[in-house]
Coordinates of N, CA, C and O in Angstrom, one line a residue:
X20 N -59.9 -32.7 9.4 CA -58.8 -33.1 8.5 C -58.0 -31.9 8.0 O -58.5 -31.0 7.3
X21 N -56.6 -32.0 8.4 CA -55.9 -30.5 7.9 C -55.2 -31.2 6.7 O -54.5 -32.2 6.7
X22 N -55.3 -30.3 5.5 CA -54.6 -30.6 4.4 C -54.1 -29.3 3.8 O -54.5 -28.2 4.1
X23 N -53.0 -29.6 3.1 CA -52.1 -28.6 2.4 C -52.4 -28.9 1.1 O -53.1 -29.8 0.8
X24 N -52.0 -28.2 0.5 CA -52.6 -28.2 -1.5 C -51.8 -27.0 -2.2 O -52.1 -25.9 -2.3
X25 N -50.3 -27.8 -2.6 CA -49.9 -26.7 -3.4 C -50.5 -26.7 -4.6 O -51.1 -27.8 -4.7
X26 N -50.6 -25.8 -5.9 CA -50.3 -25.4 -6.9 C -49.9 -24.5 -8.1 O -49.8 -23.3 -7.7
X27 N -49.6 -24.7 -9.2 CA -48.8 -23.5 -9.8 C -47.6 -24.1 -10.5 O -47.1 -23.5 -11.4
X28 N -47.2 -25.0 -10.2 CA -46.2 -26.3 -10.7 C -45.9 -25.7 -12.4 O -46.5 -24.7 -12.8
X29 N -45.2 -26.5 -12.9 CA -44.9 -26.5 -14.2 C -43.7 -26.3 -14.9 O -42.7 -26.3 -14.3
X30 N -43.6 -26.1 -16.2 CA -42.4 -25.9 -17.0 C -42.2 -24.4 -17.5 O -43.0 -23.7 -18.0
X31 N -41.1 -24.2 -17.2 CA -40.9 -22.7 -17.7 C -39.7 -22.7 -18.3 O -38.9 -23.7 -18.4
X32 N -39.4 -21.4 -18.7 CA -38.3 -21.1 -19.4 C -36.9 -20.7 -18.4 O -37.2 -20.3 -17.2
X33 N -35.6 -20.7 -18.8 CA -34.7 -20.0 -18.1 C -34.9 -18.6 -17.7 O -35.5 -18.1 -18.6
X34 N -34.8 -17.9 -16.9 CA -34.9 -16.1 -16.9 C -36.5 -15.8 -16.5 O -36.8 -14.8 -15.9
X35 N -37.5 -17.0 -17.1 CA -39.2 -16.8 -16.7 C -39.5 -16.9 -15.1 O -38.7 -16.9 -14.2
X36 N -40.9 -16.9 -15.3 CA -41.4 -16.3 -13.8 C -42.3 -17.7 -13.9 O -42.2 -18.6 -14.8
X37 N -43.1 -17.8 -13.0 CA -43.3 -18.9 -11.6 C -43.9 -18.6 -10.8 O -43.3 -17.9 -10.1
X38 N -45.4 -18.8 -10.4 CA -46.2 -18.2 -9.1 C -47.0 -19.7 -9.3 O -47.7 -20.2 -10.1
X39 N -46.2 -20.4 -7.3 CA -47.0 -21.2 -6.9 C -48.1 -20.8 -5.7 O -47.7 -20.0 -4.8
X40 N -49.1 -21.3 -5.5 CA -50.4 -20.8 -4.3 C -49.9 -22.2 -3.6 O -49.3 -23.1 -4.1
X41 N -50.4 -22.1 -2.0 CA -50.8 -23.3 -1.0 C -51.7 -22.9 -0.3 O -51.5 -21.9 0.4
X42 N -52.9 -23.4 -0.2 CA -54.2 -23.4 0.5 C -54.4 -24.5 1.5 O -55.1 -25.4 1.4
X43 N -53.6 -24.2 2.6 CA -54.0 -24.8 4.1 C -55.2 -24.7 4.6 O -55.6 -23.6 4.5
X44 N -56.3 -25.7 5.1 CA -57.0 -26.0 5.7 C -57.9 -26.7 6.6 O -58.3 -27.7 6.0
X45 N -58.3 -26.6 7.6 CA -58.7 -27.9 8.5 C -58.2 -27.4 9.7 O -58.1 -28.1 10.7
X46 N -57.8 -26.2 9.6 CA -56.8 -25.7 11.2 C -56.9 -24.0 11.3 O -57.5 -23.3 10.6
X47 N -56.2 -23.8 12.1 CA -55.3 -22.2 12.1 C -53.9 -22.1 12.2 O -53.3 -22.6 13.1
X48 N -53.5 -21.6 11.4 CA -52.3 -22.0 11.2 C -51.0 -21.0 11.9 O -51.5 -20.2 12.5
X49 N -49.7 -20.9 11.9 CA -49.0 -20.0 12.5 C -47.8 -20.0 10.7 O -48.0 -19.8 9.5
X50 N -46.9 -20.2 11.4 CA -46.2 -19.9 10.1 C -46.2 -21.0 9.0 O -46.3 -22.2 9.3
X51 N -46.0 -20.5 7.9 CA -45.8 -21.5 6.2 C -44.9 -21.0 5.7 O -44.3 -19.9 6.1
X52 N -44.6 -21.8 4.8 CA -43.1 -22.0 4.9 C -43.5 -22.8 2.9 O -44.6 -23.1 2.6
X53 N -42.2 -22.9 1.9 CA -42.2 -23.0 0.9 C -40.5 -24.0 1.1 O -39.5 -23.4 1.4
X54 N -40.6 -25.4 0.9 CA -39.4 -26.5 1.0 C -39.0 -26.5 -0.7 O -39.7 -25.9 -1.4
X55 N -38.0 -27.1 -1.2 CA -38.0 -27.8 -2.4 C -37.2 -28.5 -2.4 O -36.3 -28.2 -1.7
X56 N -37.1 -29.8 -3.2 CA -36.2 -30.8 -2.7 C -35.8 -31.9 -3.8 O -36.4 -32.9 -3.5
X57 N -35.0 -32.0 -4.9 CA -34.8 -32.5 -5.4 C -33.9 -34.3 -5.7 O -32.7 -34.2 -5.7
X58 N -34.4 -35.4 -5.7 CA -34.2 -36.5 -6.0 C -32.5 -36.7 -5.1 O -31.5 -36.0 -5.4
X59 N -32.7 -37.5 -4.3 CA -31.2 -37.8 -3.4 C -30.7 -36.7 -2.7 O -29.7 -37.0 -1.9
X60 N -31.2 -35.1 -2.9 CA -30.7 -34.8 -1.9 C -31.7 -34.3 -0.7 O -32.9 -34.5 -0.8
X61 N -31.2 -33.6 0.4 CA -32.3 -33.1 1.7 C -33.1 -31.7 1.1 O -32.9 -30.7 0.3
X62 N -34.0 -32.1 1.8 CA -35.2 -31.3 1.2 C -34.4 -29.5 1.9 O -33.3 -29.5 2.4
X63 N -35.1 -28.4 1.7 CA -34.2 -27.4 2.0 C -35.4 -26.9 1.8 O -36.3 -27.4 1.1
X64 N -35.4 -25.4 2.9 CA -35.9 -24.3 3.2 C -35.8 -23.2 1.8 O -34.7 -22.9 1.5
X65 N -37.0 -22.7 1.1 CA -36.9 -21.8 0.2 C -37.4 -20.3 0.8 O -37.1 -19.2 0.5
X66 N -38.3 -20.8 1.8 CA -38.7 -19.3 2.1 C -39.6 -19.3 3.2 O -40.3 -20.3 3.0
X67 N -40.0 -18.7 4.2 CA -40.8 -18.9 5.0 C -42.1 -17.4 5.7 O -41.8 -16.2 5.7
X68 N -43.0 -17.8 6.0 CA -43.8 -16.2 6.1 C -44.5 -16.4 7.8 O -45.6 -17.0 7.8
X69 N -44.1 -15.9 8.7 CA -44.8 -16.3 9.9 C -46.5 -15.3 9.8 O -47.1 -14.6 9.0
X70 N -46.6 -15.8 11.4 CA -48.4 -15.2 11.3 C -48.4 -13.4 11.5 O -49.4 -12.8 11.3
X71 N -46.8 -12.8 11.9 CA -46.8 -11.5 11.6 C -46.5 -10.6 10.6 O -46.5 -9.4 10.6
X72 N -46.2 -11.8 9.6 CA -45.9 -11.1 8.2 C -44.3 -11.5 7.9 O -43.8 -11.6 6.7
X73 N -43.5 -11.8 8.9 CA -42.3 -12.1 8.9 C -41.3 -13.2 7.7 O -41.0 -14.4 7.6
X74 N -41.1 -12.1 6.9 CA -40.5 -13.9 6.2 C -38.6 -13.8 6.4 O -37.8 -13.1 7.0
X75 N -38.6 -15.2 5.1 CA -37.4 -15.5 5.5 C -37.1 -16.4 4.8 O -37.8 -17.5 4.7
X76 N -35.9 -16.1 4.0 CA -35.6 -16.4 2.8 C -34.2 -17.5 2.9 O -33.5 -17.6 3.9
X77 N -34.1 -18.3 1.9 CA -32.5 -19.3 1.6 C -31.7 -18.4 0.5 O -32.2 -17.9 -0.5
X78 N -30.5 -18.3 0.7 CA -29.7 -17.1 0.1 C -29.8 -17.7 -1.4 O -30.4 -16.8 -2.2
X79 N -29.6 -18.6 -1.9 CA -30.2 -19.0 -3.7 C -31.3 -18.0 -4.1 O -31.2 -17.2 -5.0
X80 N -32.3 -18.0 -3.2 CA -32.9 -17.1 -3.9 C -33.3 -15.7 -3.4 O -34.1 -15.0 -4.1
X81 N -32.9 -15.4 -2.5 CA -32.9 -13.6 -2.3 C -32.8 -12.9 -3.3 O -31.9 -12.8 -4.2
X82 N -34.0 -12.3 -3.3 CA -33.9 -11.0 -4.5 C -34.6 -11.5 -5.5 O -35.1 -10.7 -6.2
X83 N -34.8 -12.8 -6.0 CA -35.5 -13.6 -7.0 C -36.9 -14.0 -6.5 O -37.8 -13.7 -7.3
X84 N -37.2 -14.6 -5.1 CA -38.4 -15.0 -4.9 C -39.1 -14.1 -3.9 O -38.7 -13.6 -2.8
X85 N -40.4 -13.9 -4.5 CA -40.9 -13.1 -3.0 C -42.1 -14.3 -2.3 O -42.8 -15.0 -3.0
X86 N -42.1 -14.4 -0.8 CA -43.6 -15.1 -0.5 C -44.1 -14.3 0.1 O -43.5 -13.3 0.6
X87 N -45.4 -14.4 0.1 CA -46.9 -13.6 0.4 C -47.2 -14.5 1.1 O -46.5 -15.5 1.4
X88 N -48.6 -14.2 1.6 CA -49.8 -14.4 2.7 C -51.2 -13.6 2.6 O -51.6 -12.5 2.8
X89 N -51.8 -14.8 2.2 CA -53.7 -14.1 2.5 C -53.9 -14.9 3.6 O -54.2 -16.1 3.5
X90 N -53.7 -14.1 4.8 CA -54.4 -14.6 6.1 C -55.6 -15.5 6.4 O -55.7 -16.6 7.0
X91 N -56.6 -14.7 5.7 CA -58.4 -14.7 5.6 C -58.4 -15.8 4.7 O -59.3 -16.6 5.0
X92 N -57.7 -16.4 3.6 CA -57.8 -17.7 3.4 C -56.9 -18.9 3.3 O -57.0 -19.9 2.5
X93 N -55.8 -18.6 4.4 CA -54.9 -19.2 4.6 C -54.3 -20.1 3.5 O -54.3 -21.3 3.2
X94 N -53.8 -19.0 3.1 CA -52.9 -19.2 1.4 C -52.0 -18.3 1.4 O -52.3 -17.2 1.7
X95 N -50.6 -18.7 1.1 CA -49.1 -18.2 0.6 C -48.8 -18.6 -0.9 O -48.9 -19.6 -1.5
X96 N -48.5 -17.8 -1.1 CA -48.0 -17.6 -2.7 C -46.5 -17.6 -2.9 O -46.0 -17.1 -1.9
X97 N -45.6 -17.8 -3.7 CA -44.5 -18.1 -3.7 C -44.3 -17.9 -5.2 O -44.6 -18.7 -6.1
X98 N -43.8 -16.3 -5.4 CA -43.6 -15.5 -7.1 C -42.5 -15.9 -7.0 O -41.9 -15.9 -5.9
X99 N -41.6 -16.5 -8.5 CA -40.4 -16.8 -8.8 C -40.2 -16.5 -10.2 O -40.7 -16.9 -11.2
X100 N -39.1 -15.2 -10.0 CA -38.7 -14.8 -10.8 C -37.6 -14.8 -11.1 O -36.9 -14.7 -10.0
X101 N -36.6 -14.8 -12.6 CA -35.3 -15.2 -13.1 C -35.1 -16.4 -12.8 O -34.2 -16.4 -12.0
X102 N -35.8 -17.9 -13.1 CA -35.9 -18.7 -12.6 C -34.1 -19.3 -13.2 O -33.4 -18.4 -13.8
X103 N -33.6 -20.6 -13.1 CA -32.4 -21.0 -13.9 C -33.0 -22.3 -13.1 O -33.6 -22.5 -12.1
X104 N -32.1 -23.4 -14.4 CA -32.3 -24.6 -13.9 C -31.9 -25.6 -12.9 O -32.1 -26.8 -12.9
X105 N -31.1 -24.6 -11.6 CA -31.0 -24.8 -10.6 C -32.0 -24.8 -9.4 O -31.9 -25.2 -8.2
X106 N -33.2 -24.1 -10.0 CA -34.3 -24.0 -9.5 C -35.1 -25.1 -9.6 O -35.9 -25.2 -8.6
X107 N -35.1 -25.8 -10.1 CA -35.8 -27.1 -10.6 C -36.0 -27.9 -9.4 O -35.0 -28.1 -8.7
X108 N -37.0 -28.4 -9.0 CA -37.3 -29.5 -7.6 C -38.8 -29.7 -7.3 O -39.3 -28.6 -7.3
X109 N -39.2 -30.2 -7.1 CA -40.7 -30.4 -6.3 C -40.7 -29.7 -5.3 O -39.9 -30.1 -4.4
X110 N -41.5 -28.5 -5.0 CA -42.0 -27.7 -4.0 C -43.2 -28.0 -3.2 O -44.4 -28.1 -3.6
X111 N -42.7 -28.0 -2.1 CA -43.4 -28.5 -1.1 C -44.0 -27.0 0.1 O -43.3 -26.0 0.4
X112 N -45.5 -27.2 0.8 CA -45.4 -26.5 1.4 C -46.4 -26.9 2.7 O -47.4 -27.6 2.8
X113 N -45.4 -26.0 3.7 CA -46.0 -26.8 5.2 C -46.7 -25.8 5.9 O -46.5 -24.7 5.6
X114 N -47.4 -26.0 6.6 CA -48.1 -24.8 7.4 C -48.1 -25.8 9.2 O -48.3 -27.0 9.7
X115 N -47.8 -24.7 9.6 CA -47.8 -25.7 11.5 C -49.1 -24.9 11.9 O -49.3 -23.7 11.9
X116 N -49.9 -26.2 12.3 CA -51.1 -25.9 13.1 C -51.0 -25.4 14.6 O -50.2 -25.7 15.5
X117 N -51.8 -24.6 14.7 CA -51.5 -23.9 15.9 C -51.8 -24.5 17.4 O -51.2 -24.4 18.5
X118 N -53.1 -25.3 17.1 CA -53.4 -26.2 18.3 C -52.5 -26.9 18.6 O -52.4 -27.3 19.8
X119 N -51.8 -27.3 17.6 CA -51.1 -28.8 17.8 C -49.3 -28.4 17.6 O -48.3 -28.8 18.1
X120 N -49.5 -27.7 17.1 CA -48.0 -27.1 16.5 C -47.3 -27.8 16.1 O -46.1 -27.8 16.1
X121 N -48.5 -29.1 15.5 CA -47.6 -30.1 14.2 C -47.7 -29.5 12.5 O -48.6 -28.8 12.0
X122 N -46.6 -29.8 12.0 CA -46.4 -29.1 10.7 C -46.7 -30.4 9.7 O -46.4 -31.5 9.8
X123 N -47.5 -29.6 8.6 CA -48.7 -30.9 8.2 C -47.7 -30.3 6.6 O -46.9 -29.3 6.6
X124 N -47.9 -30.9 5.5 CA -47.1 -31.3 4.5 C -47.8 -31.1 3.6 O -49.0 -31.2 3.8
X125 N -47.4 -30.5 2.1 CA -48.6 -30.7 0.8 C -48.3 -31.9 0.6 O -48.1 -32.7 1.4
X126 N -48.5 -32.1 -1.0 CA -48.4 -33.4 -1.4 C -46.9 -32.9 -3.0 O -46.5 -33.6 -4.0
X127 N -46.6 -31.4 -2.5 CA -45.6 -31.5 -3.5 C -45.7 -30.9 -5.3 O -46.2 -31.7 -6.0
X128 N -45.3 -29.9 -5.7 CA -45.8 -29.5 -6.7 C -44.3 -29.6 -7.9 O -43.1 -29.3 -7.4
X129 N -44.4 -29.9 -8.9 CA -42.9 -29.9 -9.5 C -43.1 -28.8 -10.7 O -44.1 -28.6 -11.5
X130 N -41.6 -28.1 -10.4 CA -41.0 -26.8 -11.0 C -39.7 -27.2 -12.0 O -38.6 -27.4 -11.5
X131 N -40.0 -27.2 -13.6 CA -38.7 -27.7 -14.4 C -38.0 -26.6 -15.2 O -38.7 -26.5 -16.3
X132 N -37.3 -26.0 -15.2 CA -37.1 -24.9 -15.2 C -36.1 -25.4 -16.8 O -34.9 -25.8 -16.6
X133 N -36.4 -25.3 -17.8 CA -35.5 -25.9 -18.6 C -36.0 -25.1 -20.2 O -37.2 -24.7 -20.2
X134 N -35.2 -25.1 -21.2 CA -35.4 -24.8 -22.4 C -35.7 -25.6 -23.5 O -35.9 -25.2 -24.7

């Protein structure tokens, strides 16, 4: 059974910081990736980290967010800093299994970025 598990969610301030984890497991994974997607609109790419280290970022937050990778326990981290209330969305995160090279889903973590 492969499951995704973000967490780290919550309320922060304007200008504050933000560090969500995702703990993939049940597979081997290749690249993860960090979605966010707020109510009526399409969900959108925040950041992504392949199996070489490679990431790859959505221009909103260049320079604001960094993602990581602990290989050994296939977990990506996603630091967000100078957050603003455009940041705000349920963060989602996917990891594509390598056997299958289907991309399996968390269940979604929400980020309210407000004063």
């Amino acid at each position: 059974q492969v499951q995704v598990v973000e967490s780290g969610g919550g309320l922060v301030q304007p200008g504050g910081s933000l560090r969500l984890s995702c703990l993939a497991s049940g597979s081997v994974f290749s690249t993860m990736a960090w979605y966010r997607q707020v109510p009526g609109k399409e969900r959108e790419l925040v950041a992504s980290i392949g199996s070489g280290g490679v990431t790859n970022y959505a221009e909103p937050v260049k320079g604001r967010f960094t993602i990581s990778r602990d290989y050994a326990k296939n977990t990506i981290y996603l630091q967000m800093n100078s957050l603003n209330p455009e940041d705000t969305a349920v963060y989602y995160c996917t990891a594509r299994s390598v056997p299958t090279g289907e991309n399996y889903w968390g269940q979604g973590t929400q980020v309210t970025v407000s004063s």
